[in-house]
mmCIF file of C-alpha atoms in Angstrom:
data_model
loop_
_atom_site.group_PDB
_atom_site.id
_atom_site.type_symbol
_atom_site.label_atom_id
_atom_site.label_comp_id
_atom_site.label_asym_id
_atom_site.label_seq_id
_atom_site.Cartn_x
_atom_site.Cartn_y
_atom_site.Cartn_z
ATOM 1 C CA MET A 618 -15.171 19.053 15.349
ATOM 2 C CA THR A 619 -15.948 20.459 19.156
ATOM 3 C CA SER A 620 -19.585 19.842 19.953
ATOM 4 C CA LEU A 621 -21.563 22.131 21.412
ATOM 5 C CA ALA A 622 -21.552 20.211 24.697
ATOM 6 C CA GLU A 623 -17.785 20.866 24.837
ATOM 7 C CA THR A 624 -18.251 24.582 24.759
ATOM 8 C CA PHE A 625 -19.037 24.718 28.283
ATOM 9 C CA GLU A 626 -19.206 22.593 31.324
ATOM 10 C CA ASN A 627 -22.201 20.208 31.612
ATOM 11 C CA THR A 628 -23.460 19.049 35.178
ATOM 12 C CA PRO A 629 -23.224 15.588 36.050
ATOM 13 C CA ALA A 630 -27.166 15.391 35.917
ATOM 14 C CA GLU A 631 -26.796 16.841 32.182
ATOM 15 C CA ILE A 632 -24.463 14.178 31.239
ATOM 16 C CA VAL A 633 -26.570 11.284 32.569
ATOM 17 C CA ARG A 634 -29.507 12.827 30.636
ATOM 18 C CA GLY A 635 -27.364 13.225 27.557
ATOM 19 C CA ILE A 636 -26.464 9.625 27.764
ATOM 20 C CA VAL A 637 -30.012 8.353 28.150
ATOM 21 C CA ILE A 638 -31.264 10.467 25.294
ATOM 22 C CA LEU A 639 -28.501 9.289 22.911
ATOM 23 C CA VAL A 640 -29.014 5.532 23.950
ATOM 24 C CA VAL A 641 -32.799 6.044 23.234
ATOM 25 C CA GLY A 642 -32.041 7.765 19.823
ATOM 26 C CA SER A 643 -29.477 4.817 18.961
ATOM 27 C CA ALA A 644 -32.343 2.377 20.088
ATOM 28 C CA ILE A 645 -35.015 3.701 17.763
ATOM 29 C CA ILE A 646 -33.044 4.670 14.549
ATOM 30 C CA PRO A 647 -32.976 0.995 13.615
ATOM 31 C CA LEU A 648 -36.849 1.132 13.604
ATOM 32 C CA LEU A 649 -36.312 3.816 10.670
ATOM 33 C CA ASP A 650 -34.263 1.323 8.896
ATOM 34 C CA ALA A 651 -36.543 -1.642 9.477
ATOM 35 C CA PHE A 652 -39.532 0.493 7.941
ATOM 36 C CA GLY A 653 -37.311 0.947 4.828
ATOM 37 C CA LYS A 654 -36.699 -2.483 4.572
ATOM 38 C CA ILE A 655 -40.517 -3.601 4.779
ATOM 39 C CA LEU A 656 -41.245 -0.951 2.267
ATOM 40 C CA VAL A 657 -38.523 -1.867 -0.181
ATOM 41 C CA THR A 658 -39.156 -5.565 0.214
ATOM 42 C CA THR A 659 -43.049 -6.009 0.393
ATOM 43 C CA HIS A 660 -44.663 -2.657 -0.489
ATOM 44 C CA ASP A 661 -42.752 -2.028 -3.962
ATOM 45 C CA ILE A 662 -41.415 1.467 -2.764
ATOM 46 C CA SER A 663 -37.810 2.224 -4.211
ATOM 47 C CA ALA A 664 -34.844 2.950 -1.897
ATOM 48 C CA GLY A 665 -34.763 6.312 -3.600
ATOM 49 C CA GLU A 666 -38.490 7.162 -2.572
ATOM 50 C CA VAL A 667 -38.005 6.003 1.037
ATOM 51 C CA ALA A 668 -34.911 8.224 1.436
ATOM 52 C CA LEU A 669 -36.811 10.859 -0.341
ATOM 53 C CA VAL A 670 -39.604 10.785 1.956
ATOM 54 C CA ARG A 671 -37.544 10.456 5.112
ATOM 55 C CA LEU A 672 -35.684 13.690 4.209
ATOM 56 C CA PHE A 673 -38.592 15.623 2.957
ATOM 57 C CA SER A 674 -40.218 14.950 6.442
ATOM 58 C CA GLN A 675 -37.203 15.974 8.175
ATOM 59 C CA ALA A 676 -37.090 19.442 6.302
ATOM 60 C CA ALA A 677 -40.924 19.752 6.694
ATOM 61 C CA MET A 678 -41.126 19.180 10.326
ATOM 62 C CA ILE A 679 -38.058 21.296 11.387
ATOM 63 C CA LEU A 680 -38.574 24.168 9.393
ATOM 64 C CA PRO A 681 -41.981 25.571 10.994
ATOM 65 C CA PHE A 682 -40.258 24.800 14.403
ATOM 66 C CA LEU A 683 -37.171 26.673 13.313
ATOM 67 C CA LEU A 684 -39.330 29.720 12.121
ATOM 68 C CA TYR A 685 -41.384 29.756 15.201
ATOM 69 C CA VAL A 686 -38.426 29.783 17.606
ATOM 70 C CA ASP A 687 -36.055 32.120 15.671
ATOM 71 C CA GLY A 688 -38.062 33.592 12.838
ATOM 72 C CA PRO A 689 -36.964 33.819 9.185
ATOM 73 C CA GLY A 690 -33.294 34.956 9.917
ATOM 74 C CA ALA A 691 -32.722 31.471 11.387
ATOM 75 C CA LEU A 692 -32.394 30.161 7.784
ATOM 76 C CA LYS A 693 -29.596 32.753 7.125
ATOM 77 C CA THR A 694 -26.351 30.996 6.457
ATOM 78 C CA ARG A 695 -23.053 32.085 5.136
ATOM 79 C CA ARG A 696 -22.317 28.581 3.742
ATOM 80 C CA LEU A 697 -25.712 27.639 1.730
ATOM 81 C CA GLY A 698 -23.840 25.518 -1.047
ATOM 82 C CA LEU A 699 -21.758 23.531 1.800
ATOM 83 C CA ASN A 700 -24.784 22.957 3.736
ATOM 84 C CA LEU A 701 -26.739 21.799 0.779
ATOM 85 C CA LEU A 702 -23.756 19.383 -0.185
ATOM 86 C CA ARG A 703 -24.065 18.078 3.345
ATOM 87 C CA GLY A 704 -27.551 16.837 2.623
ATOM 88 C CA ALA A 705 -26.688 15.515 -0.660
ATOM 89 C CA CYS A 706 -24.158 13.169 1.085
ATOM 90 C CA LEU A 707 -26.957 12.481 3.449
ATOM 91 C CA GLY A 708 -29.460 11.684 0.544
ATOM 92 C CA LEU A 709 -26.970 9.543 -1.073
ATOM 93 C CA ALA A 710 -26.147 7.600 2.014
ATOM 94 C CA GLY A 711 -29.845 7.008 2.632
ATOM 95 C CA LEU A 712 -30.230 5.706 -1.031
ATOM 96 C CA ALA A 713 -27.527 3.118 -0.682
ATOM 97 C CA PHE A 714 -28.461 1.822 2.560
ATOM 98 C CA PHE A 715 -32.083 1.393 1.768
ATOM 99 C CA ALA A 716 -31.140 -0.305 -1.482
ATOM 100 C CA ALA A 717 -28.823 -2.503 0.550
ATOM 101 C CA LEU A 718 -31.925 -3.578 2.695
ATOM 102 C CA ARG A 719 -33.679 -4.800 -0.253
ATOM 103 C CA PHE A 720 -31.284 -8.021 -0.196
ATOM 104 C CA MET A 721 -29.250 -7.899 3.288
ATOM 105 C CA PRO A 722 -30.506 -8.718 6.828
ATOM 106 C CA LEU A 723 -31.026 -5.465 8.886
ATOM 107 C CA ALA A 724 -28.341 -6.582 11.504
ATOM 108 C CA ASP A 725 -25.614 -7.216 8.826
ATOM 109 C CA ALA A 726 -26.061 -4.036 6.986
ATOM 110 C CA THR A 727 -26.215 -2.070 10.236
ATOM 111 C CA ALA A 728 -23.110 -3.688 11.448
ATOM 112 C CA VAL A 729 -21.180 -3.038 8.197
ATOM 113 C CA PHE A 730 -22.450 0.615 8.147
ATOM 114 C CA LEU A 731 -20.922 0.715 11.829
ATOM 115 C CA ILE A 732 -17.309 1.487 10.071
ATOM 116 C CA GLU A 733 -18.214 4.950 9.451
ATOM 117 C CA PRO A 734 -16.151 6.104 12.575
ATOM 118 C CA MET A 735 -13.313 4.404 10.708
ATOM 119 C CA ILE A 736 -13.895 5.980 7.433
ATOM 120 C CA LEU A 737 -14.061 9.343 9.157
ATOM 121 C CA THR A 738 -10.672 8.745 10.804
ATOM 122 C CA LEU A 739 -9.151 8.303 7.348
ATOM 123 C CA LEU A 740 -11.350 11.006 5.603
ATOM 124 C CA ALA A 741 -9.847 13.492 8.484
ATOM 125 C CA ALA A 742 -6.506 12.644 7.699
ATOM 126 C CA PHE A 743 -6.625 13.108 3.992
ATOM 127 C CA LEU A 744 -9.062 15.864 3.906
ATOM 128 C CA LEU A 745 -8.531 17.906 7.012
ATOM 129 C CA LYS A 746 -4.798 16.992 7.113
ATOM 130 C CA GLU A 747 -5.289 15.710 10.637
ATOM 131 C CA THR A 748 -2.430 13.468 11.893
ATOM 132 C CA ILE A 749 -3.276 9.850 12.718
ATOM 133 C CA GLY A 750 -0.609 7.252 14.369
ATOM 134 C CA TRP A 751 -0.005 3.791 13.375
ATOM 135 C CA ARG A 752 -2.324 2.393 16.059
ATOM 136 C CA ARG A 753 -5.415 4.272 14.547
ATOM 137 C CA ILE A 754 -4.381 2.929 11.279
ATOM 138 C CA VAL A 755 -4.177 -0.497 12.638
ATOM 139 C CA ALA A 756 -7.636 -0.431 14.332
ATOM 140 C CA VAL A 757 -9.156 0.886 11.126
ATOM 141 C CA VAL A 758 -7.803 -1.944 9.103
ATOM 142 C CA VAL A 759 -8.931 -4.363 11.794
ATOM 143 C CA GLY A 760 -12.369 -2.811 11.663
ATOM 144 C CA PHE A 761 -12.602 -3.186 7.793
ATOM 145 C CA PHE A 762 -11.587 -6.729 8.172
ATOM 146 C CA GLY A 763 -14.599 -7.349 10.751
ATOM 147 C CA ALA A 764 -16.797 -5.932 7.909
ATOM 148 C CA LEU A 765 -15.421 -8.100 5.258
ATOM 149 C CA ILE A 766 -16.317 -11.027 7.502
ATOM 150 C CA ILE A 767 -19.989 -10.050 7.325
ATOM 151 C CA ILE A 768 -19.850 -9.051 3.757
ATOM 152 C CA ARG A 769 -18.254 -12.127 2.461
ATOM 153 C CA PRO A 770 -21.460 -14.327 2.615
ATOM 154 C CA SER A 771 -23.458 -11.609 1.451
ATOM 155 C CA TYR A 772 -21.114 -10.726 -1.374
ATOM 156 C CA SER A 773 -21.404 -14.484 -2.645
ATOM 157 C CA MET A 774 -25.288 -14.159 -2.465
ATOM 158 C CA PHE A 775 -25.892 -10.872 -3.610
ATOM 159 C CA GLY A 776 -22.621 -9.382 -5.413
ATOM 160 C CA ILE A 777 -21.729 -5.929 -5.327
ATOM 161 C CA VAL A 778 -25.029 -4.821 -3.527
ATOM 162 C CA SER A 779 -23.627 -6.102 -0.305
ATOM 163 C CA LEU A 780 -21.127 -3.321 -0.635
ATOM 164 C CA LEU A 781 -23.663 -0.657 -0.595
ATOM 165 C CA PRO A 782 -23.744 -0.271 3.512
ATOM 166 C CA VAL A 783 -20.004 0.697 3.034
ATOM 167 C CA ALA A 784 -20.927 3.331 0.558
ATOM 168 C CA ALA A 785 -23.499 4.591 3.069
ATOM 169 C CA ALA A 786 -20.673 4.871 5.706
ATOM 170 C CA PHE A 787 -18.547 6.640 3.480
ATOM 171 C CA PHE A 788 -21.425 9.397 2.742
ATOM 172 C CA VAL A 789 -22.270 9.620 6.273
ATOM 173 C CA ALA A 790 -18.430 10.132 7.036
ATOM 174 C CA LEU A 791 -18.254 12.854 4.205
ATOM 175 C CA TYR A 792 -21.355 14.456 5.626
ATOM 176 C CA LEU A 793 -19.749 14.632 9.089
ATOM 177 C CA ILE A 794 -16.434 16.131 7.623
ATOM 178 C CA LEU A 795 -18.590 18.983 5.811
ATOM 179 C CA THR A 796 -20.439 19.430 9.033
ATOM 180 C CA ARG A 797 -17.003 20.520 10.442
ATOM 181 C CA ARG A 798 -16.861 23.042 7.750
ATOM 182 C CA ALA A 799 -20.417 24.316 7.876
ATOM 183 C CA SER A 800 -20.732 24.355 11.274
ATOM 184 C CA ARG A 801 -19.702 28.240 11.839
ATOM 185 C CA GLY A 802 -22.501 30.455 11.156
ATOM 186 C CA SER A 803 -25.368 28.351 11.295
ATOM 187 C CA THR A 804 -27.490 26.863 13.967
ATOM 188 C CA PRO A 805 -27.724 23.310 14.589
ATOM 189 C CA LEU A 806 -31.488 23.134 13.749
ATOM 190 C CA ALA A 807 -30.863 25.208 10.575
ATOM 191 C CA MET A 808 -28.293 22.881 9.565
ATOM 192 C CA LEU A 809 -30.519 20.034 10.022
ATOM 193 C CA PHE A 810 -33.183 21.609 7.783
ATOM 194 C CA TYR A 811 -30.738 22.248 5.142
ATOM 195 C CA ALA A 812 -29.507 18.593 5.392
ATOM 196 C CA GLY A 813 -32.964 17.557 4.856
ATOM 197 C CA ALA A 814 -33.258 20.092 2.092
ATOM 198 C CA GLY A 815 -30.343 19.246 0.095
ATOM 199 C CA GLY A 816 -30.753 15.414 0.471
ATOM 200 C CA VAL A 817 -34.186 15.805 -1.036
ATOM 201 C CA LEU A 818 -32.799 18.146 -3.934
ATOM 202 C CA VAL A 819 -30.039 15.509 -4.900
ATOM 203 C CA LEU A 820 -32.645 12.622 -4.674
ATOM 204 C CA LEU A 821 -35.229 14.348 -6.857
ATOM 205 C CA ILE A 822 -32.521 14.939 -9.442
ATOM 206 C CA ALA A 823 -31.418 11.346 -9.219
ATOM 207 C CA MET A 824 -35.158 10.161 -9.458
ATOM 208 C CA ILE A 825 -35.862 12.644 -12.528
ATOM 209 C CA ILE A 826 -33.085 10.754 -14.314
ATOM 210 C CA GLY A 827 -33.459 7.303 -13.057
ATOM 211 C CA HIS A 828 -37.272 6.644 -13.412
ATOM 212 C CA PRO A 829 -37.448 6.800 -17.229
ATOM 213 C CA LEU A 830 -34.427 4.675 -17.398
ATOM 214 C CA GLY A 831 -36.151 2.057 -15.399
ATOM 215 C CA ILE A 832 -33.620 2.029 -12.463
ATOM 216 C CA ALA A 833 -35.265 0.005 -9.818
ATOM 217 C CA ASP A 834 -33.881 1.885 -6.871
ATOM 218 C CA LEU A 835 -34.903 5.397 -8.447
ATOM 219 C CA THR A 836 -38.180 4.920 -9.392
ATOM 220 C CA PHE A 837 -41.334 6.660 -7.874
ATOM 221 C CA ARG A 838 -44.709 5.043 -7.132
ATOM 222 C CA TRP A 839 -47.552 6.819 -5.476
ATOM 223 C CA PRO A 840 -48.610 4.921 -2.560
ATOM 224 C CA ASP A 841 -51.838 3.037 -2.844
ATOM 225 C CA ARG A 842 -52.403 1.406 0.338
ATOM 226 C CA GLY A 843 -52.699 2.997 4.062
ATOM 227 C CA SER A 844 -50.349 0.825 5.377
ATOM 228 C CA THR A 845 -47.542 2.209 2.985
ATOM 229 C CA TRP A 846 -48.238 5.810 3.898
ATOM 230 C CA MET A 847 -47.926 4.767 7.630
ATOM 231 C CA LEU A 848 -44.625 3.329 6.989
ATOM 232 C CA LEU A 849 -43.401 6.200 4.940
ATOM 233 C CA ILE A 850 -44.552 8.357 7.606
ATOM 234 C CA GLY A 851 -43.175 6.517 10.456
ATOM 235 C CA ALA A 852 -39.947 6.366 8.750
ATOM 236 C CA GLY A 853 -39.789 10.384 8.430
ATOM 237 C CA LEU A 854 -40.933 10.811 12.201
ATOM 238 C CA ILE A 855 -38.258 8.392 13.381
ATOM 239 C CA GLY A 856 -35.622 9.592 11.334
ATOM 240 C CA THR A 857 -36.312 13.269 12.448
ATOM 241 C CA ALA A 858 -37.053 12.480 16.298
ATOM 242 C CA GLY A 859 -33.567 10.328 16.142
ATOM 243 C CA HIS A 860 -31.605 13.087 14.864
ATOM 244 C CA LEU A 861 -32.994 15.567 17.220
ATOM 245 C CA MET A 862 -32.373 13.326 20.097
ATOM 246 C CA PHE A 863 -28.498 13.056 18.946
ATOM 247 C CA ILE A 864 -28.401 16.916 18.769
ATOM 248 C CA GLN A 865 -30.109 17.181 22.276
ATOM 249 C CA ALA A 866 -27.634 14.591 23.645
ATOM 250 C CA TYR A 867 -24.737 16.464 22.290
ATOM 251 C CA LYS A 868 -25.829 19.762 23.957
ATOM 252 C CA LEU A 869 -26.162 17.834 27.406
ATOM 253 C CA ALA A 870 -22.971 15.799 27.283
ATOM 254 C CA PRO A 871 -19.619 15.727 25.881
ATOM 255 C CA ALA A 872 -19.021 13.804 22.502
ATOM 256 C CA SER A 873 -16.082 11.860 24.266
ATOM 257 C CA VAL A 874 -18.553 10.733 26.750
ATOM 258 C CA LEU A 875 -21.324 9.729 24.393
ATOM 259 C CA ALA A 876 -19.304 7.960 21.813
ATOM 260 C CA PRO A 877 -19.300 4.343 23.080
ATOM 261 C CA PHE A 878 -23.116 4.375 23.586
ATOM 262 C CA GLY A 879 -23.779 4.793 19.695
ATOM 263 C CA TYR A 880 -23.120 1.164 19.378
ATOM 264 C CA VAL A 881 -26.651 0.499 21.273
ATOM 265 C CA GLU A 882 -27.685 0.864 17.606
ATOM 266 C CA ILE A 883 -26.361 -2.786 16.447
ATOM 267 C CA VAL A 884 -28.279 -4.285 19.623
ATOM 268 C CA SER A 885 -31.460 -2.615 18.634
ATOM 269 C CA ALA A 886 -30.931 -3.870 14.963
ATOM 270 C CA VAL A 887 -30.289 -7.332 15.822
ATOM 271 C CA PHE A 888 -33.204 -7.501 18.143
ATOM 272 C CA LEU A 889 -35.519 -5.830 15.346
ATOM 273 C CA GLY A 890 -34.131 -7.993 12.596
ATOM 274 C CA TYR A 891 -34.903 -11.088 14.665
ATOM 275 C CA LEU A 892 -38.181 -9.917 15.628
ATOM 276 C CA ILE A 893 -39.688 -8.632 12.390
ATOM 277 C CA PHE A 894 -37.519 -10.605 9.918
ATOM 278 C CA ALA A 895 -36.713 -13.876 11.696
ATOM 279 C CA ASP A 896 -32.898 -13.063 10.968
ATOM 280 C CA MET A 897 -30.601 -13.950 13.441
ATOM 281 C CA PRO A 898 -26.524 -13.447 12.764
ATOM 282 C CA ASP A 899 -24.479 -16.721 12.651
ATOM 283 C CA GLY A 900 -21.251 -16.986 14.522
ATOM 284 C CA PRO A 901 -18.709 -15.610 12.020
ATOM 285 C CA LYS A 902 -21.054 -12.566 11.720
ATOM 286 C CA TRP A 903 -21.132 -12.107 15.410
ATOM 287 C CA LEU A 904 -17.255 -11.973 15.448
ATOM 288 C CA GLY A 905 -17.379 -9.479 12.618
ATOM 289 C CA MET A 906 -19.833 -7.399 14.469
ATOM 290 C CA ALA A 907 -17.482 -7.642 17.608
ATOM 291 C CA ILE A 908 -14.342 -6.603 15.604
ATOM 292 C CA ILE A 909 -16.056 -3.480 14.027
ATOM 293 C CA VAL A 910 -17.188 -2.436 17.776
ATOM 294 C CA GLY A 911 -14.031 -3.179 19.258
ATOM 295 C CA SER A 912 -11.955 -1.370 16.731
ATOM 296 C CA GLY A 913 -14.590 1.506 16.867
ATOM 297 C CA LEU A 914 -13.899 1.555 20.842
ATOM 298 C CA PHE A 915 -10.206 1.364 20.488
ATOM 299 C CA ILE A 916 -10.254 4.557 18.499
ATOM 300 C CA TYR A 917 -12.605 6.196 20.810
ATOM 301 C CA PHE A 918 -10.377 5.436 23.845
ATOM 302 C CA ARG A 919 -7.314 6.462 21.919
ATOM 303 C CA GLU A 920 -8.791 9.792 21.257
ATOM 304 C CA GLN A 921 -9.756 10.304 24.752
ATOM 305 C CA ARG A 922 -6.084 9.552 25.916
ATOM 306 C CA ILE A 923 -4.685 11.807 23.319
ATOM 307 C CA ALA A 924 -7.205 14.539 24.590
ATOM 308 C CA ARG A 925 -5.830 14.134 28.111
ATOM 309 C CA HIS A 926 -2.330 14.639 27.183
ATOM 310 C CA PRO A 927 -2.041 17.338 24.261
ATOM 311 C CA GLN A 928 1.099 18.334 24.866
ATOM 312 C CA LYS A 929 2.719 14.686 24.369
ATOM 313 C CA PRO A 930 0.304 12.872 22.067
ATOM 314 C CA PRO A 931 1.321 9.244 22.398
ATOM 315 C CA ILE A 932 1.697 8.607 18.378
ATOM 316 C CA VAL A 933 4.555 6.115 17.346
ATOM 317 C CA ARG A 934 5.753 6.815 14.012
#
């Protein structure tokens, strides 16, 4: 996908602002996850409810702004079903990630989730028929190995639930693949609104089915404490603000410049995990995080090199 920022030349000042905005967005997004972890562990709010409120807040906050700026015509899209499907993927990703946070430390779950660029690489090969060379395949495998280093102790303690961040990463990668397909004919803000609406729709259906069956992560409970409402509203505000920052950042700077700065997220997650939950990764988990970040950066720099030499892509078969 070619970002909006890559359709025209950005000035150096714009690129710097884009980097700053992305770093701020990546730094605050783990606060959404921290609020979610507090809600599911100490406020008896289900993962489904946290994800539902987060995406409902996104749709509700974006809609009036969208209508004010562009009028009702801004909601028109030639690919409504595809845009709602994107939202469904985002909703399922939120459900999986918040369910994982009930058991896993924030930094662990975030680090495993960061294999998403590697899953995206594989999905692009299978679904978009993009060609990937053996070096990128090796980087993906190494990245998964790093994730396994983090997952292994969690798996022995929590079982299959420790794989939920992998599921969240898969659904976000699929969301991005669908975004490539749906980007024509829709504005970025409209796509953000439909992502929220689609997520709300799929989570409502899941909770209507899951609540009567007593599935813990799909139950709904009306909050009875002011602090619960504050955390839910805060999660919605932070999630929406973070995504708006990402949109603005990619308007101001090319994706190829911004990509490495997304790893600020793991730094923020480690800090918040220690500050709020007194969780600090041990040596093997630090190693796993380093492997995941290193593999992601290798794929990024590989893509940059190929982009600079399109006539002779350095792919060895």
